[in-house]
Amino acid sequence: MKRTAVLVGFMVGCLFVVSGWGIVSHLQAATEIKLGHVDPADVCISKKGAAGATFKGLVEGGSGGSVNVKVFPASQLGNERELIEGVKLGTIQMAFVSGAIAGFYKPAQVLDIPYLFSSGPVAWKVMDGWFGKELAADILKQTGMRVLAYGETGFRNFTNSKGPIKSPADMKGLKIRVMETPVYVNMVKALGAAPTPIAWSETDTALQQKVVDGQENPVATIMQAKLYEVQKYMILDGHSYGCDFFLINDKFYQGLPKETQELLKTSAYTAAVVGRGVQHLNSATGISEVQTKGMQVYAPTAAERAQFKAATQKPVRDYVESQIGKTWIDKLMKAIQEAEAEMVK
Ligand code: MLT
């Protein structure tokens, strides 16, 4: 009897130790972050590719391997809408996304009002300063997704396969692919063209099959997606500044130790700055590169740019105001004024 009791005690003890080890080994397993974006992985040509690689390296190195970042580029985990849904639900932990955020958080459309930002550095000051912080706090409150940092898609330009565009009149009747964001639908309509929202992953095919005549994106994106193969004409109208949002599911984030949270924040900011650099490098050098690939590039005069601004800014601003009210518009205008004043003249 005594022997049986000892044996049972021993076995229970063993079970406890084994399950205890189970808990310990579970606790020690690396935390995994699945991060999706729609761009290629190539760090030389892709802003989100460069940002993703930077983030992964900094987080894995800085955590001593206790956090493992798996980057899924090129829409492998879905298009931007699906990626945001995934982060919201927590089926993936992170995503780097651009315009599609507006489908989940309407005030983000304020950033897409045409001709607001005069340069990248002004946009960076605005997004990295009080305005970006207030916007991030509201996104968190409204959606349960935390913005770790703001990257950028960059200044967007129209391309098409039909003919050169020099003024809004040349856009009449053109079928233009836009992001799945109503603000771009309104902008393209204001120019007399016909907008078609299509996910980025399907844009190349839509252009090849002539479902649409044109699209709008920064030069770097046009280069990276080889759109010069299906688009002959580009105007450097730089109509709006595309901002990227580095999102993380907040429930997941809250479950991490404070020092890991800090590491994610600083790594995301560094990654965003790297992505902005890669974007600007490729948008600058890409102008002559797309020309060597056969594209005709037109740089509008100040008067022509003013025509684009006159045709688009007020209708889009009115549309955005009808959707979200004036508060975010006024805040953004104030932040831009302050950032402009801080720029070295
Ligand atoms: C788009 O047009 O869908 C985006 O600008 C693509 C991107 O984020 O690279």
mmCIF file of C-alpha atoms and ligand atoms in Angstrom:
data_model
loop_
_atom_site.group_PDB
_atom_site.id
_atom_site.type_symbol
_atom_site.label_atom_id
_atom_site.label_comp_id
_atom_site.label_asym_id
_atom_site.label_seq_id
_atom_site.Cartn_x
_atom_site.Cartn_y
_atom_site.Cartn_z
ATOM 1 C CA MET A 1 0.000 0.000 0.000
ATOM 2 C CA LYS A 2 2.781 2.315 1.063
ATOM 3 C CA ARG A 3 4.753 1.325 -2.040
ATOM 4 C CA THR A 4 1.747 2.079 -4.301
ATOM 5 C CA ALA A 5 1.333 5.502 -2.704
ATOM 6 C CA VAL A 6 5.008 6.271 -3.285
ATOM 7 C CA LEU A 7 4.741 5.083 -6.901
ATOM 8 C CA VAL A 8 1.629 7.199 -7.569
ATOM 9 C CA GLY A 9 3.317 10.175 -5.893
ATOM 10 C CA PHE A 10 6.367 9.670 -8.078
ATOM 11 C CA MET A 11 4.254 9.480 -11.260
ATOM 12 C CA VAL A 12 2.247 12.612 -10.355
ATOM 13 C CA GLY A 13 5.547 14.336 -9.644
ATOM 14 C CA CYS A 14 6.861 13.286 -13.041
ATOM 15 C CA LEU A 15 3.704 14.543 -14.721
ATOM 16 C CA PHE A 16 4.027 17.864 -12.917
ATOM 17 C CA VAL A 17 7.643 18.245 -13.974
ATOM 18 C CA VAL A 18 6.884 17.271 -17.565
ATOM 19 C CA SER A 19 3.902 19.629 -17.857
ATOM 20 C CA GLY A 20 5.931 22.272 -16.031
ATOM 21 C CA TRP A 21 8.646 21.889 -18.643
ATOM 22 C CA GLY A 22 5.897 22.179 -21.245
ATOM 23 C CA ILE A 23 4.900 25.546 -19.804
ATOM 24 C CA VAL A 24 8.487 26.723 -19.562
ATOM 25 C CA SER A 25 9.319 25.686 -23.109
ATOM 26 C CA HIS A 26 6.070 27.347 -24.302
ATOM 27 C CA LEU A 27 7.017 30.550 -22.517
ATOM 28 C CA GLN A 28 10.449 30.435 -24.025
ATOM 29 C CA ALA A 29 9.238 29.875 -27.596
ATOM 30 C CA ALA A 30 9.885 32.903 -29.779
ATOM 31 C CA THR A 31 6.968 35.294 -30.211
ATOM 32 C CA GLU A 32 6.024 35.251 -33.868
ATOM 33 C CA ILE A 33 4.913 38.302 -35.834
ATOM 34 C CA LYS A 34 3.377 37.716 -39.252
ATOM 35 C CA LEU A 35 3.758 40.922 -41.288
ATOM 36 C CA GLY A 36 2.091 41.322 -44.691
ATOM 37 C CA HIS A 37 2.396 43.940 -47.439
ATOM 38 C CA VAL A 38 1.641 44.163 -51.162
ATOM 39 C CA ASP A 39 5.045 45.251 -52.504
ATOM 40 C CA PRO A 40 7.945 43.098 -53.719
ATOM 41 C CA ALA A 41 10.539 41.940 -51.184
ATOM 42 C CA ASP A 42 13.455 43.569 -53.048
ATOM 43 C CA VAL A 43 14.967 46.130 -50.650
ATOM 44 C CA CYS A 44 16.545 48.152 -53.471
ATOM 45 C CA ILE A 45 13.369 48.932 -55.384
ATOM 46 C CA SER A 46 10.538 48.530 -52.900
ATOM 47 C CA LYS A 47 9.828 50.886 -49.993
ATOM 48 C CA LYS A 48 7.741 48.347 -48.094
ATOM 49 C CA GLY A 49 10.264 45.608 -48.964
ATOM 50 C CA ALA A 50 13.071 47.748 -47.497
ATOM 51 C CA ALA A 51 10.978 48.699 -44.474
ATOM 52 C CA GLY A 52 9.981 45.064 -43.854
ATOM 53 C CA ALA A 53 13.571 43.806 -44.009
ATOM 54 C CA THR A 54 14.779 46.616 -41.721
ATOM 55 C CA PHE A 55 12.017 45.940 -39.202
ATOM 56 C CA LYS A 56 12.703 42.204 -39.196
ATOM 57 C CA GLY A 57 16.446 42.655 -38.707
ATOM 58 C CA LEU A 58 16.112 45.206 -35.933
ATOM 59 C CA VAL A 59 13.425 43.314 -34.024
ATOM 60 C CA GLU A 60 15.001 39.871 -34.277
ATOM 61 C CA GLY A 61 18.478 41.218 -33.459
ATOM 62 C CA GLY A 62 17.275 43.563 -30.707
ATOM 63 C CA SER A 63 15.205 40.885 -28.993
ATOM 64 C CA GLY A 64 18.050 38.344 -29.033
ATOM 65 C CA GLY A 65 15.868 36.086 -31.168
ATOM 66 C CA SER A 66 12.930 36.024 -28.764
ATOM 67 C CA VAL A 67 10.746 37.771 -31.373
ATOM 68 C CA ASN A 68 10.577 36.247 -34.828
ATOM 69 C CA VAL A 69 9.254 38.430 -37.695
ATOM 70 C CA LYS A 70 7.962 36.596 -40.765
ATOM 71 C CA VAL A 71 7.511 39.035 -43.642
ATOM 72 C CA PHE A 72 5.019 38.091 -46.374
ATOM 73 C CA PRO A 73 5.520 40.467 -49.351
ATOM 74 C CA ALA A 74 3.738 40.710 -52.717
ATOM 75 C CA SER A 75 0.151 40.261 -51.440
ATOM 76 C CA GLN A 76 0.981 36.685 -50.275
ATOM 77 C CA LEU A 77 -1.390 37.166 -47.334
ATOM 78 C CA GLY A 78 -3.953 39.079 -49.407
ATOM 79 C CA ASN A 79 -4.604 42.521 -50.830
ATOM 80 C CA GLU A 80 -4.511 45.611 -48.614
ATOM 81 C CA ARG A 81 -8.163 45.325 -47.570
ATOM 82 C CA GLU A 82 -7.616 41.687 -46.563
ATOM 83 C CA LEU A 83 -4.395 42.543 -44.723
ATOM 84 C CA ILE A 84 -6.132 45.218 -42.682
ATOM 85 C CA GLU A 85 -9.009 42.853 -41.909
ATOM 86 C CA GLY A 86 -6.407 40.304 -40.756
ATOM 87 C CA VAL A 87 -4.710 42.784 -38.420
ATOM 88 C CA LYS A 88 -8.070 43.945 -37.080
ATOM 89 C CA LEU A 89 -9.148 40.370 -36.328
ATOM 90 C CA GLY A 90 -5.692 39.354 -35.098
ATOM 91 C CA THR A 91 -5.247 36.543 -37.646
ATOM 92 C CA ILE A 92 -2.051 38.332 -38.623
ATOM 93 C CA GLN A 93 -0.197 40.621 -36.271
ATOM 94 C CA MET A 94 1.077 43.356 -38.574
ATOM 95 C CA ALA A 95 0.689 44.939 -42.013
ATOM 96 C CA PHE A 96 2.222 47.855 -43.906
ATOM 97 C CA VAL A 97 -0.631 49.372 -45.934
ATOM 98 C CA SER A 98 -1.493 52.533 -47.831
ATOM 99 C CA GLY A 99 -4.802 53.979 -49.114
ATOM 100 C CA ALA A 100 -7.058 51.036 -48.207
ATOM 101 C CA ILE A 101 -6.964 52.100 -44.546
ATOM 102 C CA ALA A 102 -9.695 54.616 -45.448
ATOM 103 C CA GLY A 103 -12.180 51.730 -45.754
ATOM 104 C CA PHE A 104 -11.657 51.030 -42.045
ATOM 105 C CA TYR A 105 -10.975 54.516 -40.753
ATOM 106 C CA LYS A 106 -12.558 57.302 -42.796
ATOM 107 C CA PRO A 107 -10.579 60.296 -41.454
ATOM 108 C CA ALA A 108 -7.422 58.853 -43.086
ATOM 109 C CA GLN A 109 -8.845 60.256 -46.333
ATOM 110 C CA VAL A 110 -7.863 63.718 -45.190
ATOM 111 C CA LEU A 111 -4.253 62.941 -46.153
ATOM 112 C CA ASP A 112 -5.282 62.255 -49.751
ATOM 113 C CA ILE A 113 -6.738 65.695 -50.459
ATOM 114 C CA PRO A 114 -4.745 66.739 -53.554
ATOM 115 C CA TYR A 115 -1.930 69.302 -53.442
ATOM 116 C CA LEU A 116 -1.741 69.713 -49.662
ATOM 117 C CA PHE A 117 1.890 68.731 -49.048
ATOM 118 C CA SER A 118 4.613 70.696 -50.837
ATOM 119 C CA SER A 119 7.375 68.094 -50.253
ATOM 120 C CA GLY A 120 8.296 64.812 -48.553
ATOM 121 C CA PRO A 121 10.070 66.537 -45.643
ATOM 122 C CA VAL A 122 6.949 68.608 -44.864
ATOM 123 C CA ALA A 123 4.832 65.436 -44.867
ATOM 124 C CA TRP A 124 7.357 63.682 -42.574
ATOM 125 C CA LYS A 125 7.248 66.523 -40.030
ATOM 126 C CA VAL A 126 3.458 66.410 -40.049
ATOM 127 C CA MET A 127 3.169 62.634 -39.717
ATOM 128 C CA ASP A 128 5.977 62.274 -37.146
ATOM 129 C CA GLY A 129 4.695 65.223 -35.094
ATOM 130 C CA TRP A 130 1.551 65.985 -33.069
ATOM 131 C CA PHE A 131 -0.810 65.488 -36.009
ATOM 132 C CA GLY A 132 0.396 61.934 -36.691
ATOM 133 C CA LYS A 133 0.239 61.108 -32.978
ATOM 134 C CA GLU A 134 -3.355 62.377 -32.658
ATOM 135 C CA LEU A 135 -4.372 60.505 -35.794
ATOM 136 C CA ALA A 136 -2.741 57.290 -34.507
ATOM 137 C CA ALA A 137 -4.535 57.651 -31.147
ATOM 138 C CA ASP A 138 -7.880 57.993 -32.933
ATOM 139 C CA ILE A 139 -7.168 55.049 -35.259
ATOM 140 C CA LEU A 140 -6.437 52.936 -32.174
ATOM 141 C CA LYS A 141 -9.658 54.065 -30.479
ATOM 142 C CA GLN A 142 -11.835 53.512 -33.542
ATOM 143 C CA THR A 143 -10.319 50.298 -34.922
ATOM 144 C CA GLY A 144 -8.253 48.445 -32.312
ATOM 145 C CA MET A 145 -5.216 48.746 -34.589
ATOM 146 C CA ARG A 146 -2.133 50.584 -33.411
ATOM 147 C CA VAL A 147 -0.045 52.663 -35.829
ATOM 148 C CA LEU A 148 3.583 51.951 -34.953
ATOM 149 C CA ALA A 149 4.913 54.407 -37.554
ATOM 150 C CA TYR A 150 4.064 56.125 -40.834
ATOM 151 C CA GLY A 151 5.920 55.185 -43.995
ATOM 152 C CA GLU A 152 5.049 56.582 -47.387
ATOM 153 C CA THR A 153 3.876 55.509 -50.803
ATOM 154 C CA GLY A 154 5.016 58.899 -52.099
ATOM 155 C CA PHE A 155 3.737 61.573 -54.468
ATOM 156 C CA ARG A 156 1.373 60.091 -57.024
ATOM 157 C CA ASN A 157 1.331 60.693 -60.794
ATOM 158 C CA PHE A 158 -1.007 59.743 -63.627
ATOM 159 C CA THR A 159 0.076 57.318 -66.345
ATOM 160 C CA ASN A 160 -1.913 56.030 -69.299
ATOM 161 C CA SER A 161 -1.627 54.203 -72.587
ATOM 162 C CA LYS A 162 -3.709 56.519 -74.780
ATOM 163 C CA GLY A 163 -1.861 59.833 -75.103
ATOM 164 C CA PRO A 164 0.102 62.587 -73.344
ATOM 165 C CA ILE A 165 -1.618 64.439 -70.514
ATOM 166 C CA LYS A 166 -0.644 68.078 -70.028
ATOM 167 C CA SER A 167 -3.787 69.506 -68.508
ATOM 168 C CA PRO A 168 -7.017 68.204 -66.933
ATOM 169 C CA ALA A 169 -8.715 68.543 -70.353
ATOM 170 C CA ASP A 170 -6.497 65.706 -71.642
ATOM 171 C CA MET A 171 -7.943 63.348 -69.043
ATOM 172 C CA LYS A 172 -11.522 63.544 -70.276
ATOM 173 C CA GLY A 173 -12.999 60.082 -70.745
ATOM 174 C CA LEU A 174 -9.864 58.127 -69.709
ATOM 175 C CA LYS A 175 -10.565 55.018 -67.620
ATOM 176 C CA ILE A 176 -8.281 55.254 -64.603
ATOM 177 C CA ARG A 177 -7.591 52.537 -62.045
ATOM 178 C CA VAL A 178 -7.661 53.909 -58.503
ATOM 179 C CA MET A 179 -7.081 52.406 -55.055
ATOM 180 C CA GLU A 180 -10.135 51.023 -53.273
ATOM 181 C CA THR A 181 -10.706 54.400 -51.656
ATOM 182 C CA PRO A 182 -13.614 56.742 -52.470
ATOM 183 C CA VAL A 183 -11.463 59.856 -52.175
ATOM 184 C CA TYR A 184 -9.542 58.841 -55.335
ATOM 185 C CA VAL A 185 -12.793 58.044 -57.126
ATOM 186 C CA ASN A 186 -13.868 61.628 -56.443
ATOM 187 C CA MET A 187 -10.538 63.097 -57.523
ATOM 188 C CA VAL A 188 -10.511 61.284 -60.864
ATOM 189 C CA LYS A 189 -14.167 62.214 -61.496
ATOM 190 C CA ALA A 190 -13.297 65.860 -60.818
ATOM 191 C CA LEU A 191 -10.800 65.626 -63.690
ATOM 192 C CA GLY A 192 -13.477 64.374 -66.083
ATOM 193 C CA ALA A 193 -12.034 60.831 -66.223
ATOM 194 C CA ALA A 194 -13.729 57.549 -65.264
ATOM 195 C CA PRO A 195 -12.357 55.957 -62.050
ATOM 196 C CA THR A 196 -12.326 52.176 -61.468
ATOM 197 C CA PRO A 197 -11.279 50.919 -58.006
ATOM 198 C CA ILE A 198 -9.062 47.819 -58.390
ATOM 199 C CA ALA A 199 -6.777 46.134 -55.845
ATOM 200 C CA TRP A 200 -3.062 46.716 -56.450
ATOM 201 C CA SER A 201 -2.406 43.005 -57.011
ATOM 202 C CA GLU A 202 -4.794 43.081 -60.010
ATOM 203 C CA THR A 203 -3.735 46.423 -61.460
ATOM 204 C CA ASP A 204 -1.055 45.168 -63.860
ATOM 205 C CA THR A 205 -3.466 42.638 -65.417
ATOM 206 C CA ALA A 206 -6.225 45.265 -65.650
ATOM 207 C CA LEU A 207 -3.826 47.554 -67.538
ATOM 208 C CA GLN A 208 -2.559 44.740 -69.772
ATOM 209 C CA GLN A 209 -6.080 43.633 -70.653
ATOM 210 C CA LYS A 210 -7.105 47.263 -71.209
ATOM 211 C CA VAL A 211 -9.881 47.098 -68.640
ATOM 212 C CA VAL A 212 -8.521 50.547 -67.763
ATOM 213 C CA ASP A 213 -6.370 53.011 -69.733
ATOM 214 C CA GLY A 214 -4.339 54.373 -66.871
ATOM 215 C CA GLN A 215 -3.554 54.507 -63.166
ATOM 216 C CA GLU A 216 -1.825 56.764 -60.663
ATOM 217 C CA ASN A 217 1.177 56.003 -58.455
ATOM 218 C CA PRO A 218 4.605 57.331 -57.472
ATOM 219 C CA VAL A 219 7.454 56.834 -59.985
ATOM 220 C CA ALA A 220 9.104 54.291 -57.660
ATOM 221 C CA THR A 221 5.976 52.117 -57.693
ATOM 222 C CA ILE A 222 5.608 52.466 -61.469
ATOM 223 C CA MET A 223 9.239 51.304 -61.830
ATOM 224 C CA GLN A 224 8.970 48.455 -59.334
ATOM 225 C CA ALA A 225 5.814 47.094 -60.990
ATOM 226 C CA LYS A 226 7.277 47.603 -64.499
ATOM 227 C CA LEU A 227 4.178 49.541 -65.486
ATOM 228 C CA TYR A 228 6.249 51.143 -68.270
ATOM 229 C CA GLU A 229 5.594 47.887 -70.164
ATOM 230 C CA VAL A 230 1.870 48.705 -70.380
ATOM 231 C CA GLN A 231 1.811 52.498 -69.931
ATOM 232 C CA LYS A 232 3.360 54.853 -72.484
ATOM 233 C CA TYR A 233 2.657 58.278 -70.912
ATOM 234 C CA MET A 234 3.268 59.795 -67.491
ATOM 235 C CA ILE A 235 2.673 63.292 -66.159
ATOM 236 C CA LEU A 236 4.606 64.286 -63.033
ATOM 237 C CA ASP A 237 1.611 66.039 -61.525
ATOM 238 C CA GLY A 238 2.291 64.743 -57.981
ATOM 239 C CA HIS A 239 -1.384 65.169 -57.143
ATOM 240 C CA SER A 240 -1.380 63.648 -53.678
ATOM 241 C CA TYR A 241 0.950 62.328 -51.010
ATOM 242 C CA GLY A 242 0.386 58.652 -50.253
ATOM 243 C CA CYS A 243 1.048 57.793 -46.628
ATOM 244 C CA ASP A 244 1.761 54.225 -45.466
ATOM 245 C CA PHE A 245 0.493 52.928 -42.138
ATOM 246 C CA PHE A 246 2.534 50.377 -40.165
ATOM 247 C CA LEU A 247 -0.261 48.625 -38.268
ATOM 248 C CA ILE A 248 -0.190 46.136 -35.408
ATOM 249 C CA ASN A 249 -3.108 44.389 -33.695
ATOM 250 C CA ASP A 250 -3.310 46.186 -30.357
ATOM 251 C CA LYS A 251 -4.461 43.184 -28.331
ATOM 252 C CA PHE A 252 -1.347 41.319 -29.467
ATOM 253 C CA TYR A 253 0.814 44.387 -28.744
ATOM 254 C CA GLN A 254 -0.627 44.774 -25.237
ATOM 255 C CA GLY A 255 0.305 41.165 -24.477
ATOM 256 C CA LEU A 256 4.002 41.858 -25.093
ATOM 257 C CA PRO A 257 6.523 42.895 -22.431
ATOM 258 C CA LYS A 258 7.105 46.679 -22.250
ATOM 259 C CA GLU A 259 10.657 46.409 -23.595
ATOM 260 C CA THR A 260 9.436 44.451 -26.632
ATOM 261 C CA GLN A 261 6.792 47.117 -27.252
ATOM 262 C CA GLU A 262 9.522 49.779 -27.198
ATOM 263 C CA LEU A 263 11.670 47.714 -29.555
ATOM 264 C CA LEU A 264 8.773 47.367 -32.007
ATOM 265 C CA LYS A 265 8.067 51.099 -31.920
ATOM 266 C CA THR A 266 11.635 52.259 -32.510
ATOM 267 C CA SER A 267 12.268 49.536 -35.117
ATOM 268 C CA ALA A 268 9.080 50.490 -36.985
ATOM 269 C CA TYR A 269 10.075 54.149 -37.014
ATOM 270 C CA THR A 270 13.557 53.329 -38.331
ATOM 271 C CA ALA A 271 11.982 51.015 -40.933
ATOM 272 C CA ALA A 272 9.590 53.793 -41.985
ATOM 273 C CA VAL A 273 12.474 56.225 -42.478
ATOM 274 C CA VAL A 274 14.389 53.631 -44.526
ATOM 275 C CA GLY A 275 11.269 52.987 -46.644
ATOM 276 C CA ARG A 276 10.814 56.717 -47.244
ATOM 277 C CA GLY A 277 14.449 56.938 -48.359
ATOM 278 C CA VAL A 278 14.136 54.002 -50.746
ATOM 279 C CA GLN A 279 10.916 55.464 -52.137
ATOM 280 C CA HIS A 280 12.483 58.885 -52.771
ATOM 281 C CA LEU A 281 15.641 57.391 -54.263
ATOM 282 C CA ASN A 282 13.647 55.297 -56.731
ATOM 283 C CA SER A 283 11.144 58.046 -57.527
ATOM 284 C CA ALA A 284 14.035 60.411 -58.324
ATOM 285 C CA THR A 285 16.219 58.032 -60.339
ATOM 286 C CA GLY A 286 13.197 56.290 -61.846
ATOM 287 C CA ILE A 287 12.197 59.288 -63.976
ATOM 288 C CA SER A 288 15.093 58.811 -66.408
ATOM 289 C CA GLU A 289 14.861 55.010 -66.089
ATOM 290 C CA VAL A 290 11.235 54.854 -67.234
ATOM 291 C CA GLN A 291 12.213 57.125 -70.132
ATOM 292 C CA THR A 292 14.923 54.700 -71.218
ATOM 293 C CA LYS A 293 12.238 52.009 -71.109
ATOM 294 C CA GLY A 294 10.230 54.006 -73.633
ATOM 295 C CA MET A 295 7.848 56.020 -71.488
ATOM 296 C CA GLN A 296 7.130 59.640 -72.377
ATOM 297 C CA VAL A 297 7.336 61.715 -69.208
ATOM 298 C CA TYR A 298 5.855 65.196 -68.995
ATOM 299 C CA ALA A 299 6.749 67.683 -66.240
ATOM 300 C CA PRO A 300 3.860 70.165 -66.069
ATOM 301 C CA THR A 301 4.493 73.899 -65.810
ATOM 302 C CA ALA A 302 3.430 75.738 -62.655
ATOM 303 C CA ALA A 303 0.372 77.014 -64.547
ATOM 304 C CA GLU A 304 -0.607 73.485 -65.621
ATOM 305 C CA ARG A 305 -0.172 72.148 -62.081
ATOM 306 C CA ALA A 306 -2.378 75.001 -60.875
ATOM 307 C CA GLN A 307 -5.090 73.774 -63.264
ATOM 308 C CA PHE A 308 -4.911 70.269 -61.729
ATOM 309 C CA LYS A 309 -5.074 71.762 -58.249
ATOM 310 C CA ALA A 310 -8.025 73.998 -59.160
ATOM 311 C CA ALA A 311 -9.926 71.079 -60.682
ATOM 312 C CA THR A 312 -9.370 68.610 -57.835
ATOM 313 C CA GLN A 313 -8.649 70.177 -54.454
ATOM 314 C CA LYS A 314 -12.002 71.789 -53.641
ATOM 315 C CA PRO A 315 -14.265 68.949 -54.839
ATOM 316 C CA VAL A 316 -12.187 66.368 -52.967
ATOM 317 C CA ARG A 317 -11.987 68.526 -49.851
ATOM 318 C CA ASP A 318 -15.764 69.022 -49.963
ATOM 319 C CA TYR A 319 -16.243 65.273 -50.344
ATOM 320 C CA VAL A 320 -13.896 64.514 -47.422
ATOM 321 C CA GLU A 321 -15.670 67.124 -45.291
ATOM 322 C CA SER A 322 -19.036 65.542 -46.107
ATOM 323 C CA GLN A 323 -17.654 62.226 -44.818
ATOM 324 C CA ILE A 324 -15.675 63.217 -41.726
ATOM 325 C CA GLY A 325 -16.512 66.847 -40.893
ATOM 326 C CA LYS A 326 -14.025 69.703 -40.627
ATOM 327 C CA THR A 327 -11.999 68.815 -37.523
ATOM 328 C CA TRP A 328 -9.336 66.632 -39.140
ATOM 329 C CA ILE A 329 -9.076 68.907 -42.173
ATOM 330 C CA ASP A 330 -8.456 71.951 -39.950
ATOM 331 C CA LYS A 331 -5.936 70.032 -37.839
ATOM 332 C CA LEU A 332 -4.036 68.897 -40.918
ATOM 333 C CA MET A 333 -3.946 72.395 -42.435
ATOM 334 C CA LYS A 334 -2.566 73.750 -39.138
ATOM 335 C CA ALA A 335 0.088 71.025 -38.908
ATOM 336 C CA ILE A 336 1.148 71.639 -42.523
ATOM 337 C CA GLN A 337 1.432 75.395 -41.918
ATOM 338 C CA GLU A 338 3.607 74.772 -38.861
ATOM 339 C CA ALA A 339 5.801 72.265 -40.714
ATOM 340 C CA GLU A 340 6.232 74.649 -43.650
ATOM 341 C CA ALA A 341 7.302 77.397 -41.246
ATOM 342 C CA GLU A 342 9.930 75.103 -39.701
ATOM 343 C CA MET A 343 11.497 74.213 -43.063
ATOM 344 C CA VAL A 344 14.862 75.773 -43.879
ATOM 345 C CA LYS A 345 14.139 78.463 -46.484
HETATM 346 C C1 MLT B 1 -1.721 51.302 -54.876
HETATM 347 O O1 MLT B 1 -1.859 52.052 -55.842
HETATM 348 O O2 MLT B 1 -2.528 50.394 -54.626
HETATM 349 C C2 MLT B 1 -0.563 51.528 -53.928
HETATM 350 O O3 MLT B 1 0.020 52.755 -54.150
HETATM 351 C C3 MLT B 1 0.421 50.388 -54.116
HETATM 352 C C4 MLT B 1 1.498 50.422 -53.073
HETATM 353 O O4 MLT B 1 1.199 50.650 -51.906
HETATM 354 O O5 MLT B 1 2.658 50.208 -53.423
#
